Amino acid sequence: LARAGRPTANVVTNLALPPGTDSINVPLITTGTSTAMQTADNQSVSETDIVDSSVAAGVKTVAGQQDVAVQLLEQSPVNFDQIIFADLTADLATRIDVQVLSGSNANGQVKGIRGATGVNTTTYTDSSPTVGELYSKLADAVQKIHTNRYMSPTHIIMHPRRWAWMLAALDSSNRPLIVPSAQGPQNSVGTFGGVI
């Protein structure tokens, strides 16, 4: 059975859960330390005490089971329990990815990226969208991350359908806008290194 997997969950920070834990408190710096230039030897140095807080996250579980007749396990020419376990594991991966993206933080769900406060947003709505128009919105999203986080984004996550639409886009001379490598046409808006 086809499953979507967990590409988004694989690129966010994954840490081991300590045993016997129902809630995790992740440290959050609200005021950072400071440095300043010294204009002379033995001059006092800048001192700003760090102020921290924490973000509490309850531990959530995802589970599933399958009832199987003993006869099926004993008489199947293949290890059918391994097939069932692989399918349960694949569905688990899909459920975790959905939670990472859009969990509501209610009814046993985690808080997903889309529900987090303070997230940079860029909206693109068009009844006849083009890759060129979308590209400028992606560039805007990248600059917002640079401006607000002072770091480069490491991933752009989108539905494979959207990526395929971008791969299929051609310019007015029928040249692809997304090319297989960085050695492609000069007018390319992106390069295609693979889909994860």
Backbone as JSON Lines, residues from 0, in Angstrom:
{"i":0,"aa":"L","n":[0.85,-1.18,0.0],"ca":[0.0,0.0,0.0],"c":[0.89,1.24,0.0]}
{"i":1,"aa":"A","n":[0.57,2.16,-0.86],"ca":[1.38,3.39,-0.97],"c":[1.19,4.26,0.26]}
{"i":2,"aa":"R","n":[2.26,4.77,0.79],"ca":[2.24,5.67,1.95],"c":[3.12,6.88,1.65]}
{"i":3,"aa":"A","n":[2.78,8.0,2.27],"ca":[3.5,9.25,1.99],"c":[4.86,9.33,2.67]}
{"i":4,"aa":"G","n":[5.09,8.58,3.72],"ca":[6.37,8.65,4.41],"c":[6.44,9.84,5.35]}
{"i":5,"aa":"R","n":[7.67,10.21,5.73],"ca":[7.86,11.31,6.7],"c":[9.0,12.24,6.29]}
{"i":6,"aa":"P","n":[8.97,12.8,5.09],"ca":[10.08,13.65,4.67],"c":[10.25,14.9,5.53]}
{"i":7,"aa":"T","n":[9.16,15.52,5.97],"ca":[9.28,16.71,6.81],"c":[9.81,16.35,8.19]}
{"i":8,"aa":"A","n":[9.27,15.3,8.79],"ca":[9.73,14.88,10.11],"c":[11.2,14.5,10.1]}
{"i":9,"aa":"N","n":[11.71,14.05,8.96],"ca":[13.11,13.65,8.88],"c":[14.07,14.84,8.83]}
{"i":10,"aa":"V","n":[13.59,16.03,8.42],"ca":[14.49,17.17,8.31],"c":[14.44,18.09,9.52]}
{"i":11,"aa":"V","n":[13.45,17.93,10.4],"ca":[13.44,18.74,11.61],"c":[14.3,18.06,12.66]}
{"i":12,"aa":"T","n":[14.66,18.78,13.71],"ca":[15.51,18.23,14.77],"c":[14.81,17.05,15.44]}
{"i":13,"aa":"N","n":[15.48,15.93,15.49],"ca":[14.98,14.74,16.17],"c":[15.89,14.43,17.35]}
{"i":14,"aa":"L","n":[15.32,14.35,18.54],"ca":[16.08,14.04,19.75],"c":[15.46,12.83,20.43]}
{"i":15,"aa":"A","n":[16.28,12.08,21.14],"ca":[15.77,10.92,21.88],"c":[14.93,11.39,23.06]}
{"i":16,"aa":"L","n":[13.84,10.7,23.3],"ca":[12.96,11.02,24.42],"c":[13.49,10.33,25.68]}
{"i":17,"aa":"P","n":[13.75,11.09,26.74],"ca":[14.22,10.46,27.98],"c":[13.15,9.5,28.52]}
{"i":18,"aa":"P","n":[13.55,8.42,29.15],"ca":[12.56,7.47,29.67],"c":[11.76,8.07,30.83]}
{"i":19,"aa":"G","n":[10.53,7.59,31.0],"ca":[9.69,8.02,32.11],"c":[9.28,9.46,32.05]}
{"i":20,"aa":"T","n":[9.06,10.0,30.85],"ca":[8.77,11.42,30.69],"c":[7.39,11.61,30.05]}
{"i":21,"aa":"D","n":[6.58,12.51,30.64],"ca":[5.28,12.86,30.06],"c":[5.28,14.26,29.47]}
{"i":22,"aa":"S","n":[6.3,15.05,29.8],"ca":[6.38,16.42,29.3],"c":[7.84,16.81,29.17]}
{"i":23,"aa":"I","n":[8.13,17.55,28.13],"ca":[9.49,18.04,27.86],"c":[9.47,19.56,27.94]}
{"i":24,"aa":"N","n":[10.43,20.14,28.64],"ca":[10.59,21.6,28.68],"c":[11.86,21.94,27.91]}
{"i":25,"aa":"V","n":[11.67,22.6,26.79],"ca":[12.8,22.98,25.93],"c":[13.22,24.4,26.28]}
{"i":26,"aa":"P","n":[14.5,24.63,26.6],"ca":[14.94,25.98,26.95],"c":[14.75,26.96,25.8]}
{"i":27,"aa":"L","n":[14.41,28.19,26.15],"ca":[14.19,29.25,25.17],"c":[14.85,30.52,25.69]}
{"i":28,"aa":"I","n":[15.79,31.07,24.94],"ca":[16.46,32.32,25.34],"c":[15.58,33.48,24.9]}
{"i":29,"aa":"T","n":[15.21,34.34,25.85],"ca":[14.41,35.52,25.53],"c":[15.26,36.79,25.47]}
{"i":30,"aa":"T","n":[16.34,36.84,26.24],"ca":[17.31,37.93,26.15],"c":[18.69,37.31,26.14]}
{"i":31,"aa":"G","n":[19.48,37.63,25.15],"ca":[20.8,37.04,25.01],"c":[21.88,37.82,25.71]}
{"i":32,"aa":"T","n":[23.05,37.23,25.75],"ca":[24.23,37.9,26.31],"c":[24.68,38.98,25.35]}
{"i":33,"aa":"S","n":[25.75,39.68,25.68],"ca":[26.22,40.75,24.79],"c":[27.74,40.82,24.79]}
{"i":34,"aa":"T","n":[28.23,41.41,23.74],"ca":[29.66,41.75,23.63],"c":[29.75,43.19,23.15]}
{"i":35,"aa":"A","n":[30.9,43.82,23.34],"ca":[31.11,45.19,22.86],"c":[32.6,45.39,22.61]}
{"i":36,"aa":"M","n":[32.9,46.34,21.76],"ca":[34.29,46.67,21.47],"c":[34.93,47.32,22.7]}
{"i":37,"aa":"Q","n":[36.19,46.99,22.94],"ca":[36.96,47.64,24.0],"c":[37.82,48.71,23.36]}
{"i":38,"aa":"T","n":[37.79,49.9,23.91],"ca":[38.57,50.99,23.34],"c":[39.95,51.13,23.98]}
{"i":39,"aa":"A","n":[40.17,50.42,25.09],"ca":[41.47,50.5,25.77],"c":[41.7,49.21,26.54]}
{"i":40,"aa":"D","n":[42.98,48.96,26.86],"ca":[43.3,47.8,27.68],"c":[42.69,47.95,29.07]}
{"i":41,"aa":"N","n":[42.33,46.83,29.65],"ca":[41.83,46.78,31.02],"c":[40.52,47.55,31.22]}
{"i":42,"aa":"Q","n":[39.82,47.77,30.14],"ca":[38.53,48.45,30.23],"c":[37.46,47.42,30.62]}
{"i":43,"aa":"S","n":[36.41,47.85,31.29],"ca":[35.33,46.93,31.65],"c":[34.69,46.37,30.38]}
{"i":44,"aa":"V","n":[34.19,45.17,30.51],"ca":[33.61,44.5,29.33],"c":[32.09,44.49,29.44]}
{"i":45,"aa":"S","n":[31.49,44.31,28.32],"ca":[30.03,44.26,28.26],"c":[29.51,43.06,29.04]}
{"i":46,"aa":"E","n":[28.45,43.29,29.8],"ca":[27.84,42.2,30.55],"c":[26.33,42.34,30.52]}
{"i":47,"aa":"T","n":[25.69,41.41,29.87],"ca":[24.23,41.33,29.86],"c":[23.87,39.92,30.26]}
{"i":48,"aa":"D","n":[23.11,39.81,31.33],"ca":[22.72,38.48,31.81],"c":[21.69,37.86,30.87]}
{"i":49,"aa":"I","n":[21.88,36.6,30.62],"ca":[20.95,35.87,29.77],"c":[19.63,35.69,30.53]}
{"i":50,"aa":"V","n":[18.53,35.82,29.81],"ca":[17.21,35.56,30.37],"c":[16.61,34.42,29.58]}
{"i":51,"aa":"D","n":[16.18,33.41,30.3],"ca":[15.64,32.26,29.6],"c":[14.23,31.92,30.08]}
{"i":52,"aa":"S","n":[13.58,31.17,29.28],"ca":[12.25,30.67,29.58],"c":[12.25,29.23,29.08]}
{"i":53,"aa":"S","n":[11.09,28.65,28.92],"ca":[11.02,27.31,28.35],"c":[9.71,27.13,27.61]}
{"i":54,"aa":"V","n":[9.73,26.21,26.71],"ca":[8.54,25.83,25.97],"c":[8.19,24.41,26.41]}
{"i":55,"aa":"A","n":[7.0,24.24,26.96],"ca":[6.57,22.92,27.43],"c":[5.89,22.17,26.29]}
{"i":56,"aa":"A","n":[6.23,20.93,26.14],"ca":[5.62,20.08,25.11],"c":[5.26,18.75,25.74]}
{"i":57,"aa":"G","n":[4.0,18.42,25.71],"ca":[3.56,17.14,26.23],"c":[3.96,16.01,25.29]}
{"i":58,"aa":"V","n":[4.27,14.88,25.86],"ca":[4.63,13.71,25.07],"c":[3.35,13.1,24.5]}
{"i":59,"aa":"K","n":[3.31,12.9,23.2],"ca":[2.16,12.32,22.51],"c":[2.58,10.98,21.92]}
{"i":60,"aa":"T","n":[1.65,10.08,21.82],"ca":[1.95,8.77,21.24],"c":[1.07,8.53,20.02]}
{"i":61,"aa":"V","n":[1.6,7.75,19.1],"ca":[0.86,7.28,17.94],"c":[0.97,5.77,17.96]}
{"i":62,"aa":"A","n":[-0.15,5.08,17.85],"ca":[-0.12,3.63,17.98],"c":[-1.1,2.98,17.02]}
{"i":63,"aa":"G","n":[-0.9,1.73,16.74],"ca":[-1.81,0.95,15.91],"c":[-1.62,-0.52,16.18]}
{"i":64,"aa":"Q","n":[-2.59,-1.31,15.81],"ca":[-2.47,-2.76,16.0],"c":[-3.21,-3.48,14.9]}
{"i":65,"aa":"Q","n":[-2.96,-4.77,14.79],"ca":[-3.6,-5.61,13.78],"c":[-3.84,-6.98,14.39]}
{"i":66,"aa":"D","n":[-5.08,-7.43,14.35],"ca":[-5.39,-8.8,14.77],"c":[-5.13,-9.73,13.6]}
{"i":67,"aa":"V","n":[-4.46,-10.84,13.88],"ca":[-4.1,-11.8,12.83],"c":[-4.41,-13.2,13.33]}
{"i":68,"aa":"A","n":[-4.99,-13.99,12.47],"ca":[-5.26,-15.38,12.82],"c":[-3.94,-16.14,12.93]}
{"i":69,"aa":"V","n":[-3.83,-17.01,13.91],"ca":[-2.63,-17.81,14.08],"c":[-2.38,-18.66,12.83]}
{"i":70,"aa":"Q","n":[-3.47,-19.14,12.21],"ca":[-3.31,-19.95,11.0],"c":[-2.6,-19.18,9.89]}
{"i":71,"aa":"L","n":[-2.93,-17.88,9.78],"ca":[-2.28,-17.07,8.75],"c":[-0.78,-16.99,9.02]}
{"i":72,"aa":"L","n":[-0.42,-16.78,10.26],"ca":[1.0,-16.69,10.6],"c":[1.71,-18.03,10.4]}
{"i":73,"aa":"E","n":[1.05,-19.11,10.75],"ca":[1.68,-20.43,10.67],"c":[1.7,-21.0,9.26]}
{"i":74,"aa":"Q","n":[0.68,-20.69,8.45],"ca":[0.56,-21.32,7.14],"c":[0.97,-20.43,5.97]}
{"i":75,"aa":"S","n":[1.25,-19.16,6.23],"ca":[1.65,-18.27,5.15],"c":[3.04,-18.66,4.64]}
{"i":76,"aa":"P","n":[3.24,-18.68,3.32],"ca":[4.55,-19.03,2.79],"c":[5.6,-17.94,3.04]}
{"i":77,"aa":"V","n":[5.14,-16.76,3.45],"ca":[6.06,-15.66,3.78],"c":[5.82,-15.29,5.24]}
{"i":78,"aa":"N","n":[6.73,-14.55,5.82],"ca":[6.55,-14.08,7.2],"c":[5.55,-12.92,7.19]}
{"i":79,"aa":"F","n":[4.28,-13.28,7.3],"ca":[3.23,-12.27,7.15],"c":[3.26,-11.23,8.26]}
{"i":80,"aa":"D","n":[3.75,-11.59,9.44],"ca":[3.86,-10.61,10.51],"c":[4.81,-9.48,10.13]}
{"i":81,"aa":"Q","n":[5.84,-9.78,9.34],"ca":[6.76,-8.74,8.88],"c":[6.08,-7.8,7.89]}
{"i":82,"aa":"I","n":[5.19,-8.34,7.06],"ca":[4.44,-7.5,6.12],"c":[3.52,-6.56,6.88]}
{"i":83,"aa":"I","n":[2.83,-7.08,7.89],"ca":[1.94,-6.26,8.7],"c":[2.74,-5.18,9.44]}
{"i":84,"aa":"F","n":[3.86,-5.57,10.04],"ca":[4.68,-4.61,10.77],"c":[5.21,-3.52,9.85]}
{"i":85,"aa":"A","n":[5.62,-3.88,8.64],"ca":[6.11,-2.87,7.68],"c":[5.0,-1.9,7.32]}
{"i":86,"aa":"D","n":[3.76,-2.4,7.17],"ca":[2.65,-1.51,6.83],"c":[2.31,-0.6,8.01]}
{"i":87,"aa":"L","n":[2.3,-1.14,9.22],"ca":[2.06,-0.3,10.39],"c":[3.14,0.77,10.52]}
{"i":88,"aa":"T","n":[4.37,0.4,10.29],"ca":[5.48,1.35,10.37],"c":[5.35,2.44,9.31]}
{"i":89,"aa":"A","n":[4.95,2.06,8.11],"ca":[4.77,3.05,7.03],"c":[3.64,4.02,7.37]}
{"i":90,"aa":"D","n":[2.54,3.51,7.92],"ca":[1.45,4.4,8.3],"c":[1.87,5.31,9.46]}
{"i":91,"aa":"L","n":[2.64,4.78,10.39],"ca":[3.16,5.59,11.49],"c":[3.98,6.76,10.96]}
{"i":92,"aa":"A","n":[4.83,6.49,9.98],"ca":[5.65,7.55,9.39],"c":[4.77,8.65,8.79]}
{"i":93,"aa":"T","n":[3.73,8.25,8.09],"ca":[2.82,9.23,7.48],"c":[2.12,10.05,8.55]}
{"i":94,"aa":"R","n":[1.62,9.4,9.6],"ca":[0.91,10.12,10.68],"c":[1.83,11.11,11.38]}
{"i":95,"aa":"I","n":[3.07,10.72,11.62],"ca":[4.02,11.62,12.28],"c":[4.29,12.83,11.38]}
{"i":96,"aa":"D","n":[4.44,12.61,10.09],"ca":[4.7,13.73,9.19],"c":[3.53,14.71,9.18]}
{"i":97,"aa":"V","n":[2.31,14.2,9.16],"ca":[1.13,15.07,9.21],"c":[1.13,15.89,10.49]}
{"i":98,"aa":"Q","n":[1.48,15.26,11.62],"ca":[1.53,15.97,12.9],"c":[2.59,17.07,12.88]}
{"i":99,"aa":"V","n":[3.76,16.76,12.36],"ca":[4.84,17.76,12.3],"c":[4.41,18.97,11.46]}
{"i":100,"aa":"L","n":[3.7,18.72,10.38],"ca":[3.26,19.81,9.52],"c":[2.06,20.56,10.08]}
{"i":101,"aa":"S","n":[1.02,19.85,10.5],"ca":[-0.24,20.54,10.8],"c":[-0.97,20.02,12.03]}
{"i":102,"aa":"G","n":[-0.24,19.44,12.99],"ca":[-0.89,19.03,14.24],"c":[-1.53,20.22,14.92]}
{"i":103,"aa":"S","n":[-2.71,20.02,15.51],"ca":[-3.51,21.12,16.07],"c":[-3.17,21.46,17.52]}
{"i":104,"aa":"N","n":[-2.36,20.65,18.19],"ca":[-2.04,20.84,19.61],"c":[-3.27,20.63,20.49]}
{"i":105,"aa":"A","n":[-4.27,19.89,19.99],"ca":[-5.47,19.57,20.76],"c":[-5.83,18.12,20.49]}
{"i":106,"aa":"N","n":[-6.61,17.53,21.4],"ca":[-7.08,16.15,21.22],"c":[-5.94,15.16,21.0]}
{"i":107,"aa":"G","n":[-4.87,15.3,21.77],"ca":[-3.76,14.37,21.68],"c":[-2.79,14.63,20.55]}
{"i":108,"aa":"Q","n":[-2.97,15.72,19.81],"ca":[-2.06,16.04,18.71],"c":[-0.92,16.93,19.19]}
{"i":109,"aa":"V","n":[0.19,16.89,18.46],"ca":[1.29,17.81,18.73],"c":[1.0,19.14,18.06]}
{"i":110,"aa":"K","n":[1.79,20.15,18.36],"ca":[1.65,21.43,17.67],"c":[2.53,21.39,16.43]}
{"i":111,"aa":"G","n":[1.89,21.45,15.28],"ca":[2.62,21.4,14.03],"c":[3.21,22.74,13.62]}
{"i":112,"aa":"I","n":[4.06,22.71,12.63],"ca":[4.72,23.92,12.13],"c":[3.7,24.98,11.72]}
{"i":113,"aa":"R","n":[2.64,24.56,11.04],"ca":[1.65,25.53,10.55],"c":[0.88,26.2,11.67]}
{"i":114,"aa":"G","n":[0.83,25.59,12.85],"ca":[0.11,26.18,13.97],"c":[0.99,26.96,14.93]}
{"i":115,"aa":"A","n":[2.27,27.0,14.68],"ca":[3.2,27.69,15.58],"c":[3.08,29.2,15.4]}
{"i":116,"aa":"T","n":[3.21,29.93,16.5],"ca":[3.18,31.38,16.43],"c":[4.57,31.91,16.06]}
{"i":117,"aa":"G","n":[4.6,33.07,15.42],"ca":[5.86,33.69,15.04],"c":[6.51,33.09,13.81]}
{"i":118,"aa":"V","n":[5.8,32.27,13.07],"ca":[6.35,31.66,11.86],"c":[6.24,32.66,10.72]}
{"i":119,"aa":"N","n":[7.3,32.78,9.93],"ca":[7.24,33.65,8.75],"c":[6.23,33.09,7.76]}
{"i":120,"aa":"T","n":[5.4,33.94,7.21],"ca":[4.44,33.49,6.19],"c":[4.55,34.36,4.95]}
{"i":121,"aa":"T","n":[4.37,33.73,3.82],"ca":[4.3,34.41,2.53],"c":[3.13,33.78,1.78]}
{"i":122,"aa":"T","n":[2.2,34.58,1.33],"ca":[1.0,34.07,0.68],"c":[1.07,34.3,-0.82]}
{"i":123,"aa":"Y","n":[0.67,33.29,-1.57],"ca":[0.56,33.4,-3.02],"c":[-0.76,32.79,-3.44]}
{"i":124,"aa":"T","n":[-1.67,33.62,-3.89],"ca":[-2.98,33.17,-4.36],"c":[-3.17,33.7,-5.77]}
{"i":125,"aa":"D","n":[-3.48,32.81,-6.7],"ca":[-3.66,33.21,-8.1],"c":[-4.52,32.16,-8.78]}
{"i":126,"aa":"S","n":[-5.49,32.6,-9.57],"ca":[-6.34,31.65,-10.29],"c":[-5.61,31.01,-11.47]}
{"i":127,"aa":"S","n":[-4.57,31.64,-11.94],"ca":[-3.74,31.06,-13.02],"c":[-2.27,31.23,-12.64]}
{"i":128,"aa":"P","n":[-1.78,30.42,-11.69],"ca":[-0.42,30.6,-11.18],"c":[0.64,30.26,-12.22]}
{"i":129,"aa":"T","n":[1.79,30.89,-12.05],"ca":[2.95,30.58,-12.88],"c":[4.15,30.32,-11.97]}
{"i":130,"aa":"V","n":[5.11,29.57,-12.49],"ca":[6.31,29.28,-11.71],"c":[7.07,30.56,-11.42]}
{"i":131,"aa":"G","n":[7.12,31.48,-12.38],"ca":[7.81,32.75,-12.16],"c":[7.24,33.54,-10.99]}
{"i":132,"aa":"E","n":[5.91,33.57,-10.91],"ca":[5.27,34.28,-9.8],"c":[5.53,33.56,-8.48]}
{"i":133,"aa":"L","n":[5.45,32.23,-8.49],"ca":[5.73,31.46,-7.27],"c":[7.18,31.63,-6.85]}
{"i":134,"aa":"Y","n":[8.08,31.68,-7.82],"ca":[9.51,31.81,-7.51],"c":[9.79,33.09,-6.72]}
{"i":135,"aa":"S","n":[9.14,34.19,-7.1],"ca":[9.35,35.44,-6.36],"c":[8.82,35.32,-4.94]}
{"i":136,"aa":"K","n":[7.76,34.55,-4.72],"ca":[7.24,34.34,-3.37],"c":[8.18,33.46,-2.55]}
{"i":137,"aa":"L","n":[8.78,32.45,-3.18],"ca":[9.77,31.62,-2.49],"c":[10.98,32.47,-2.09]}
{"i":138,"aa":"A","n":[11.4,33.35,-2.99],"ca":[12.53,34.23,-2.67],"c":[12.17,35.15,-1.51]}
{"i":139,"aa":"D","n":[10.93,35.63,-1.47],"ca":[10.48,36.46,-0.35],"c":[10.52,35.68,0.96]}
{"i":140,"aa":"A","n":[10.08,34.41,0.92],"ca":[10.12,33.57,2.13],"c":[11.56,33.39,2.61]}
{"i":141,"aa":"V","n":[12.48,33.18,1.68],"ca":[13.9,33.01,2.02],"c":[14.44,34.28,2.68]}
{"i":142,"aa":"Q","n":[14.13,35.45,2.12],"ca":[14.65,36.69,2.7],"c":[14.05,36.95,4.07]}
{"i":143,"aa":"K","n":[12.81,36.52,4.31],"ca":[12.22,36.7,5.64],"c":[12.95,35.86,6.67]}
{"i":144,"aa":"I","n":[13.37,34.66,6.29],"ca":[14.14,33.83,7.22],"c":[15.49,34.47,7.5]}
{"i":145,"aa":"H","n":[16.15,34.96,6.46],"ca":[17.43,35.67,6.65],"c":[17.25,36.88,7.58]}
{"i":146,"aa":"T","n":[16.18,37.63,7.37],"ca":[15.94,38.85,8.13],"c":[15.61,38.57,9.59]}
{"i":147,"aa":"N","n":[14.75,37.57,9.82],"ca":[14.25,37.32,11.18],"c":[15.04,36.29,11.96]}
{"i":148,"aa":"R","n":[15.75,35.4,11.29],"ca":[16.5,34.34,11.98],"c":[18.01,34.52,11.8]}
{"i":149,"aa":"Y","n":[18.42,35.35,10.86],"ca":[19.84,35.59,10.57],"c":[20.56,34.31,10.12]}
{"i":150,"aa":"M","n":[19.81,33.4,9.56],"ca":[20.38,32.16,9.05],"c":[19.7,31.83,7.72]}
{"i":151,"aa":"S","n":[20.38,31.03,6.92],"ca":[19.8,30.59,5.66],"c":[18.84,29.43,5.9]}
{"i":152,"aa":"P","n":[17.75,29.37,5.16],"ca":[16.91,28.18,5.26],"c":[17.67,26.98,4.71]}
{"i":153,"aa":"T","n":[17.4,25.82,5.26],"ca":[18.08,24.61,4.81],"c":[17.23,23.76,3.89]}
{"i":154,"aa":"H","n":[15.91,23.94,3.95],"ca":[15.01,23.13,3.13],"c":[13.8,23.96,2.71]}
{"i":155,"aa":"I","n":[13.28,23.65,1.57],"ca":[11.97,24.14,1.14],"c":[11.12,22.89,0.97]}
{"i":156,"aa":"I","n":[10.06,22.81,1.76],"ca":[9.21,21.63,1.76],"c":[7.93,21.95,1.02]}
{"i":157,"aa":"M","n":[7.6,21.13,0.05],"ca":[6.36,21.31,-0.7],"c":[5.81,19.96,-1.11]}
{"i":158,"aa":"H","n":[4.56,19.95,-1.48],"ca":[3.94,18.71,-1.95],"c":[4.63,18.29,-3.25]}
{"i":159,"aa":"P","n":[4.86,17.0,-3.45],"ca":[5.49,16.54,-4.71],"c":[4.73,16.98,-5.96]}
{"i":160,"aa":"R","n":[3.42,17.13,-5.84],"ca":[2.62,17.61,-6.97],"c":[3.06,19.02,-7.38]}
{"i":161,"aa":"R","n":[3.3,19.88,-6.38],"ca":[3.74,21.25,-6.67],"c":[5.12,21.23,-7.3]}
{"i":162,"aa":"W","n":[6.03,20.39,-6.77],"ca":[7.38,20.29,-7.32],"c":[7.33,19.8,-8.77]}
{"i":163,"aa":"A","n":[6.49,18.82,-9.05],"ca":[6.36,18.31,-10.42],"c":[5.84,19.4,-11.35]}
{"i":164,"aa":"W","n":[4.92,20.21,-10.86],"ca":[4.4,21.33,-11.65],"c":[5.54,22.3,-11.98]}
{"i":165,"aa":"M","n":[6.41,22.55,-11.03],"ca":[7.55,23.43,-11.28],"c":[8.53,22.8,-12.28]}
{"i":166,"aa":"L","n":[8.76,21.48,-12.15],"ca":[9.66,20.8,-13.08],"c":[9.15,20.83,-14.51]}
{"i":167,"aa":"A","n":[7.83,20.85,-14.66],"ca":[7.24,20.83,-16.01],"c":[7.21,22.21,-16.66]}
{"i":168,"aa":"A","n":[7.51,23.26,-15.92],"ca":[7.4,24.62,-16.45],"c":[8.5,24.92,-17.46]}
{"i":169,"aa":"L","n":[8.1,25.59,-18.55],"ca":[9.02,25.98,-19.62],"c":[8.96,27.49,-19.81]}
{"i":170,"aa":"D","n":[10.05,28.07,-20.31],"ca":[10.02,29.48,-20.65],"c":[9.44,29.65,-22.05]}
{"i":171,"aa":"S","n":[9.45,30.88,-22.57],"ca":[8.84,31.14,-23.89],"c":[9.59,30.46,-25.03]}
{"i":172,"aa":"S","n":[10.82,29.98,-24.79],"ca":[11.59,29.25,-25.8],"c":[11.57,27.75,-25.54]}
{"i":173,"aa":"N","n":[10.63,27.3,-24.7],"ca":[10.47,25.89,-24.36],"c":[11.68,25.28,-23.65]}
{"i":174,"aa":"R","n":[12.39,26.09,-22.89],"ca":[13.49,25.6,-22.07],"c":[12.97,25.4,-20.64]}
{"i":175,"aa":"P","n":[13.41,24.35,-19.95],"ca":[12.92,24.12,-18.59],"c":[13.41,25.2,-17.63]}
{"i":176,"aa":"L","n":[12.53,25.57,-16.69],"ca":[12.91,26.54,-15.67],"c":[13.65,25.88,-14.51]}
{"i":177,"aa":"I","n":[13.39,24.6,-14.26],"ca":[14.11,23.81,-13.26],"c":[14.91,22.79,-14.04]}
{"i":178,"aa":"V","n":[16.22,22.81,-13.89],"ca":[17.08,21.98,-14.73],"c":[17.77,20.89,-13.88]}
{"i":179,"aa":"P","n":[18.24,19.8,-14.52],"ca":[18.83,18.68,-13.77],"c":[20.08,19.01,-12.97]}
{"i":180,"aa":"S","n":[20.83,20.03,-13.33],"ca":[22.04,20.35,-12.59],"c":[22.33,21.83,-12.71]}
{"i":181,"aa":"A","n":[23.33,22.28,-11.96],"ca":[23.69,23.69,-11.98],"c":[24.3,24.11,-13.32]}
{"i":182,"aa":"Q","n":[24.59,23.17,-14.2],"ca":[25.21,23.48,-15.49],"c":[24.16,23.75,-16.57]}
{"i":183,"aa":"G","n":[22.91,23.95,-16.19],"ca":[21.83,24.1,-17.14],"c":[21.75,25.48,-17.75]}
{"i":184,"aa":"P","n":[20.6,25.81,-18.36],"ca":[20.43,27.1,-19.03],"c":[20.61,28.27,-18.07]}
{"i":185,"aa":"Q","n":[21.01,29.4,-18.63],"ca":[21.25,30.57,-17.8],"c":[19.96,31.14,-17.22]}
{"i":186,"aa":"N","n":[18.82,30.83,-17.81],"ca":[17.57,31.41,-17.34],"c":[16.87,30.53,-16.3]}
{"i":187,"aa":"S","n":[17.52,29.48,-15.82],"ca":[16.83,28.57,-14.9],"c":[16.58,29.24,-13.55]}
{"i":188,"aa":"V","n":[15.41,28.95,-12.97],"ca":[15.07,29.5,-11.65],"c":[15.44,28.53,-10.54]}
{"i":189,"aa":"G","n":[15.88,27.34,-10.91],"ca":[16.26,26.36,-9.89],"c":[16.96,25.19,-10.53]}
{"i":190,"aa":"T","n":[17.52,24.32,-9.7],"ca":[18.14,23.1,-10.19],"c":[17.5,21.92,-9.49]}
{"i":191,"aa":"F","n":[17.48,20.79,-10.17],"ca":[16.84,19.6,-9.66],"c":[17.89,18.6,-9.22]}
{"i":192,"aa":"G","n":[18.03,18.43,-7.9],"ca":[18.99,17.48,-7.38],"c":[18.34,16.21,-6.87]}
{"i":193,"aa":"G","n":[17.01,16.19,-6.82],"ca":[16.29,15.01,-6.35],"c":[15.19,15.39,-5.39]}
{"i":194,"aa":"V","n":[14.31,14.47,-5.14],"ca":[13.19,14.66,-4.23],"c":[13.37,13.71,-3.06]}
{"i":195,"aa":"I","n":[13.22,14.23,-1.83],"ca":[13.29,13.34,-0.66],"c":[11.93,13.24,-0.03]}
